[in-house]
Amino acid sequence: MSQKTAPDSTRRSERSRRAIYDAALALVGEVGYAKLTIEAIAARAGVGKQTIYRWWSSKGAVLLDAFLDLAEQASRAAEEGRDGVEGPEGAAGAEAGIPNSGDLEADLKYVLRATVDEFNDPKYDAPYRALAAEGLLNPELGAEFVEKLLEPQLQLYVKRVEQAREAGHVAPDIDARIALELWASPLAQRWLMRSGPLTHEYADRLVEYALHGIMPR
C-alpha cells in the first residue's frame, strides 16, 4: 500500500501569494484603489483575509508587492527577449537595463518609448498610479515605493549617462542624476497629471531637448 505524501506547505503558500497578487492587480484596475479592500482581494484570490493580514499590514502593502512582482516578471521577459523572446523593457521592465549601443540618444529613445507603452497599458497604469497617489498620503509606503521600485529604475539611467560621460559623449562635468530628470520627470508628470498624450513622438522630443537644448543650432 502506497504512503500518501504530505501536502507541500511552501508550494501552497506560493500559490496563495500568487493568487493574492493577481487579485490585487486585477481589482485595482476594475474598481480603483479607493474601493479596493482586503476582503475583496481575499474573496477574489480564494483565501481567508487572515492569510493576507499574516503577510501584509494594508492593501497598499499588498499592491506594492504585487506590482514589484509584476515588474520582476517584466524584467525576466525582457532578458528572455534578448534571446529571441519579446518582452517589455520600459518602466516596469527597467531592471533588464538600458542598452548601450554607443548612441545615447538612440538608447534613451528606445527605453522611453517602451516606458510610454507601459504607462499606456492598463495592466501597469492602474497599480502604478494607485501606488504613486497612496505614497503621497502614506509616507512609509511612499518611501518603500521609491526605494524598491523607482530608485532602481533611476539608477539605470544614471549608469547609462555615466557611461556616456566616460565615452566623451556628454559634458565631463554633467550631473547624471540631474540629467535624467530632464526626460524622466516631464514624462512622469504628463502621465500622472494626464496633461497631454503620451506618445513615442513626445518621448523622442524629450530626449532631443534634453540632449541638444532648445536654442537655435
Short mmCIF file of C-alpha atoms in Angstrom, two decimals:
data_model
loop_
_atom_site.label_atom_id
_atom_site.label_comp_id
_atom_site.label_asym_id
_atom_site.label_seq_id
_atom_site.Cartn_x
_atom_site.Cartn_y
_atom_site.Cartn_z
CA MET A 1 0.00 0.00 0.00
CA SER A 2 1.46 3.33 -1.04
CA GLN A 3 2.04 6.02 1.53
CA LYS A 4 0.40 9.38 0.92
CA THR A 5 2.74 12.33 0.50
CA ALA A 6 2.16 15.19 2.92
CA PRO A 7 0.99 18.45 1.28
CA ASP A 8 3.79 20.84 0.41
CA SER A 9 3.00 23.91 2.55
CA THR A 10 5.64 26.02 0.78
CA ARG A 11 4.08 25.35 -2.60
CA ARG A 12 0.61 26.00 -1.23
CA SER A 13 1.75 29.31 0.26
CA GLU A 14 3.31 30.34 -3.05
CA ARG A 15 0.08 29.54 -4.89
CA SER A 16 -1.87 31.63 -2.38
CA ARG A 17 0.60 34.51 -2.67
CA ARG A 18 0.39 34.40 -6.46
CA ALA A 19 -3.41 34.38 -6.34
CA ILE A 20 -3.37 37.38 -4.00
CA TYR A 21 -1.04 39.31 -6.32
CA ASP A 22 -3.23 38.55 -9.33
CA ALA A 23 -6.38 39.53 -7.43
CA ALA A 24 -4.95 42.83 -6.17
CA LEU A 25 -3.74 43.87 -9.63
CA ALA A 26 -6.99 42.91 -11.31
CA LEU A 27 -9.22 44.61 -8.75
CA VAL A 28 -7.34 47.90 -8.67
CA GLY A 29 -7.89 48.11 -12.41
CA GLU A 30 -11.58 47.25 -12.08
CA VAL A 31 -12.70 49.29 -9.06
CA GLY A 32 -9.82 51.70 -8.37
CA TYR A 33 -7.66 51.99 -5.29
CA ALA A 34 -10.26 53.82 -3.15
CA LYS A 35 -12.69 50.89 -3.39
CA LEU A 36 -10.04 48.20 -3.14
CA THR A 37 -10.33 46.21 0.11
CA ILE A 38 -8.51 43.34 1.77
CA GLU A 39 -11.82 41.46 1.87
CA ALA A 40 -12.29 41.83 -1.88
CA ILE A 41 -8.74 40.70 -2.57
CA ALA A 42 -9.20 37.67 -0.33
CA ALA A 43 -12.50 36.73 -1.98
CA ARG A 44 -11.04 37.06 -5.49
CA ALA A 45 -7.93 35.08 -4.52
CA GLY A 46 -9.92 32.36 -2.76
CA VAL A 47 -8.12 32.78 0.57
CA GLY A 48 -9.11 33.95 4.04
CA LYS A 49 -8.44 37.59 4.84
CA GLN A 50 -6.34 36.49 7.80
CA THR A 51 -3.96 34.92 5.31
CA ILE A 52 -3.42 38.34 3.79
CA TYR A 53 -3.05 40.06 7.16
CA ARG A 54 -0.47 37.47 8.15
CA TRP A 55 1.77 38.68 5.31
CA TRP A 56 0.79 42.34 4.82
CA SER A 57 -0.39 45.19 7.03
CA SER A 58 -2.53 47.01 4.47
CA LYS A 59 -3.95 46.91 0.96
CA GLY A 60 -1.21 49.33 -0.11
CA ALA A 61 1.46 46.90 1.03
CA VAL A 62 -0.24 44.07 -0.89
CA LEU A 63 -0.44 46.17 -4.04
CA LEU A 64 3.19 47.29 -3.78
CA ASP A 65 4.46 43.72 -3.54
CA ALA A 66 2.13 42.66 -6.35
CA PHE A 67 3.45 45.43 -8.60
CA LEU A 68 7.07 44.66 -7.69
CA ASP A 69 6.39 41.07 -8.69
CA LEU A 70 4.85 42.26 -11.96
CA ALA A 71 7.96 44.38 -12.60
CA GLU A 72 10.19 41.38 -11.89
CA GLN A 73 8.23 39.28 -14.37
CA ALA A 74 8.61 42.04 -16.99
CA SER A 75 12.34 42.16 -16.30
CA ARG A 76 12.67 38.42 -16.82
CA ALA A 77 10.67 38.68 -20.05
CA ALA A 78 12.99 41.46 -21.24
CA GLU A 79 16.03 39.30 -20.51
CA GLU A 80 14.46 36.45 -22.46
CA GLY A 81 13.75 38.90 -25.27
CA ARG A 82 17.46 39.27 -25.74
CA ASP A 83 17.47 35.58 -26.60
CA GLY A 84 14.66 35.93 -29.10
CA VAL A 85 11.57 36.16 -26.89
CA GLU A 86 9.82 39.51 -26.93
CA GLY A 87 9.45 41.29 -23.57
CA PRO A 88 8.94 44.84 -22.28
CA GLU A 89 11.95 46.96 -21.42
CA GLY A 90 10.40 50.17 -20.13
CA ALA A 91 9.44 51.34 -16.65
CA ALA A 92 8.34 48.03 -15.17
CA GLY A 93 10.94 46.07 -17.11
CA ALA A 94 13.76 48.52 -16.49
CA GLU A 95 15.71 46.07 -14.34
CA ALA A 96 16.80 44.48 -17.61
CA GLY A 97 18.99 47.55 -18.08
CA ILE A 98 19.31 50.34 -20.60
CA PRO A 99 21.11 49.29 -23.78
CA ASN A 100 24.50 50.79 -24.60
CA SER A 101 24.82 50.89 -28.36
CA GLY A 102 27.26 53.78 -28.21
CA ASP A 103 24.46 56.15 -29.26
CA LEU A 104 22.99 57.72 -26.11
CA GLU A 105 20.15 59.45 -27.95
CA ALA A 106 19.00 56.25 -29.64
CA ASP A 107 19.25 54.25 -26.42
CA LEU A 108 17.23 56.76 -24.41
CA LYS A 109 14.55 56.99 -27.09
CA TYR A 110 14.30 53.21 -27.17
CA VAL A 111 13.72 52.92 -23.41
CA LEU A 112 11.47 55.98 -23.13
CA ARG A 113 9.26 54.68 -25.93
CA ALA A 114 8.91 51.38 -24.05
CA THR A 115 8.09 53.31 -20.89
CA VAL A 116 5.36 55.21 -22.76
CA ASP A 117 3.92 51.88 -23.90
CA GLU A 118 3.82 50.60 -20.32
CA PHE A 119 2.27 53.79 -18.94
CA ASN A 120 -0.44 53.43 -21.61
CA ASP A 121 -1.03 49.78 -20.67
CA PRO A 122 -3.85 49.45 -18.07
CA LYS A 123 -2.04 46.46 -16.56
CA TYR A 124 0.74 48.79 -15.40
CA ASP A 125 -1.06 52.13 -15.31
CA ALA A 126 -3.72 51.38 -12.69
CA PRO A 127 -1.49 49.90 -9.95
CA TYR A 128 1.38 52.31 -10.64
CA ARG A 129 -0.95 55.31 -10.42
CA ALA A 130 -2.57 53.97 -7.23
CA LEU A 131 0.81 53.45 -5.56
CA ALA A 132 2.05 56.89 -6.59
CA ALA A 133 -1.06 58.54 -5.12
CA GLU A 134 -1.09 56.45 -1.94
CA GLY A 135 2.61 57.12 -1.44
CA LEU A 136 1.82 60.83 -1.02
CA LEU A 137 -0.60 60.07 1.82
CA ASN A 138 1.35 57.23 3.40
CA PRO A 139 5.00 58.30 3.88
CA GLU A 140 6.12 54.80 4.87
CA LEU A 141 4.63 53.22 1.77
CA GLY A 142 5.90 56.12 -0.33
CA ALA A 143 9.45 55.61 0.90
CA GLU A 144 9.24 51.89 0.15
CA PHE A 145 7.82 52.63 -3.30
CA VAL A 146 10.78 54.91 -4.07
CA GLU A 147 13.37 52.56 -2.58
CA LYS A 148 12.19 49.31 -4.14
CA LEU A 149 10.72 50.42 -7.46
CA LEU A 150 11.54 53.97 -8.53
CA GLU A 151 15.14 54.35 -7.40
CA PRO A 152 16.44 51.14 -9.06
CA GLN A 153 14.94 52.36 -12.35
CA LEU A 154 16.52 55.81 -12.00
CA GLN A 155 19.89 54.29 -11.21
CA LEU A 156 19.86 52.55 -14.58
CA TYR A 157 19.61 55.96 -16.24
CA VAL A 158 22.41 57.25 -14.00
CA LYS A 159 24.60 54.36 -15.10
CA ARG A 160 23.89 54.96 -18.80
CA VAL A 161 24.63 58.70 -18.56
CA GLU A 162 27.86 57.96 -16.68
CA GLN A 163 28.85 55.55 -19.45
CA ALA A 164 28.22 58.33 -21.99
CA ARG A 165 30.29 60.73 -19.89
CA GLU A 166 33.19 58.29 -19.73
CA ALA A 167 32.98 57.87 -23.51
CA GLY A 168 33.07 61.64 -24.03
CA HIS A 169 29.53 61.76 -25.42
CA VAL A 170 28.31 64.31 -22.85
CA ALA A 171 30.00 67.13 -20.93
CA PRO A 172 32.60 65.85 -18.43
CA ASP A 173 31.07 67.76 -15.51
CA ILE A 174 27.49 66.62 -16.13
CA ASP A 175 25.49 65.52 -13.07
CA ALA A 176 23.90 62.25 -14.22
CA ARG A 177 21.08 62.43 -11.68
CA ILE A 178 20.00 65.91 -12.74
CA ALA A 179 20.41 65.00 -16.39
CA LEU A 180 17.99 62.06 -16.22
CA GLU A 181 15.35 64.28 -14.66
CA LEU A 182 15.26 66.33 -17.87
CA TRP A 183 13.45 63.50 -19.66
CA ALA A 184 12.13 61.24 -16.88
CA SER A 185 10.36 63.93 -14.83
CA PRO A 186 8.35 65.55 -17.66
CA LEU A 187 7.22 62.12 -18.83
CA ALA A 188 6.13 61.14 -15.33
CA GLN A 189 4.33 64.44 -14.80
CA ARG A 190 2.39 64.21 -18.06
CA TRP A 191 1.39 60.65 -17.21
CA LEU A 192 0.44 61.39 -13.59
CA MET A 193 -1.46 64.60 -14.29
CA ARG A 194 -2.87 63.46 -17.65
CA SER A 195 -1.82 66.85 -19.01
CA GLY A 196 -1.23 65.60 -22.55
CA PRO A 197 -0.96 62.49 -24.70
CA LEU A 198 1.85 60.02 -24.06
CA THR A 199 3.29 59.10 -27.44
CA HIS A 200 6.56 57.90 -28.92
CA GLU A 201 6.93 61.28 -30.60
CA TYR A 202 6.65 63.04 -27.25
CA ALA A 203 9.28 60.72 -25.74
CA ASP A 204 11.62 61.44 -28.65
CA ARG A 205 11.24 65.22 -28.22
CA LEU A 206 12.05 64.96 -24.52
CA VAL A 207 15.30 63.16 -25.30
CA GLU A 208 16.21 65.59 -28.08
CA TYR A 209 15.54 68.68 -25.96
CA ALA A 210 17.42 67.20 -23.02
CA LEU A 211 20.50 66.33 -25.10
CA HIS A 212 20.56 69.25 -27.53
CA GLY A 213 18.70 72.05 -25.75
CA ILE A 214 16.16 74.40 -27.28
CA MET A 215 18.47 77.13 -28.55
CA PRO A 216 18.98 77.52 -32.32
CA ARG A 217 21.72 75.30 -33.68
#
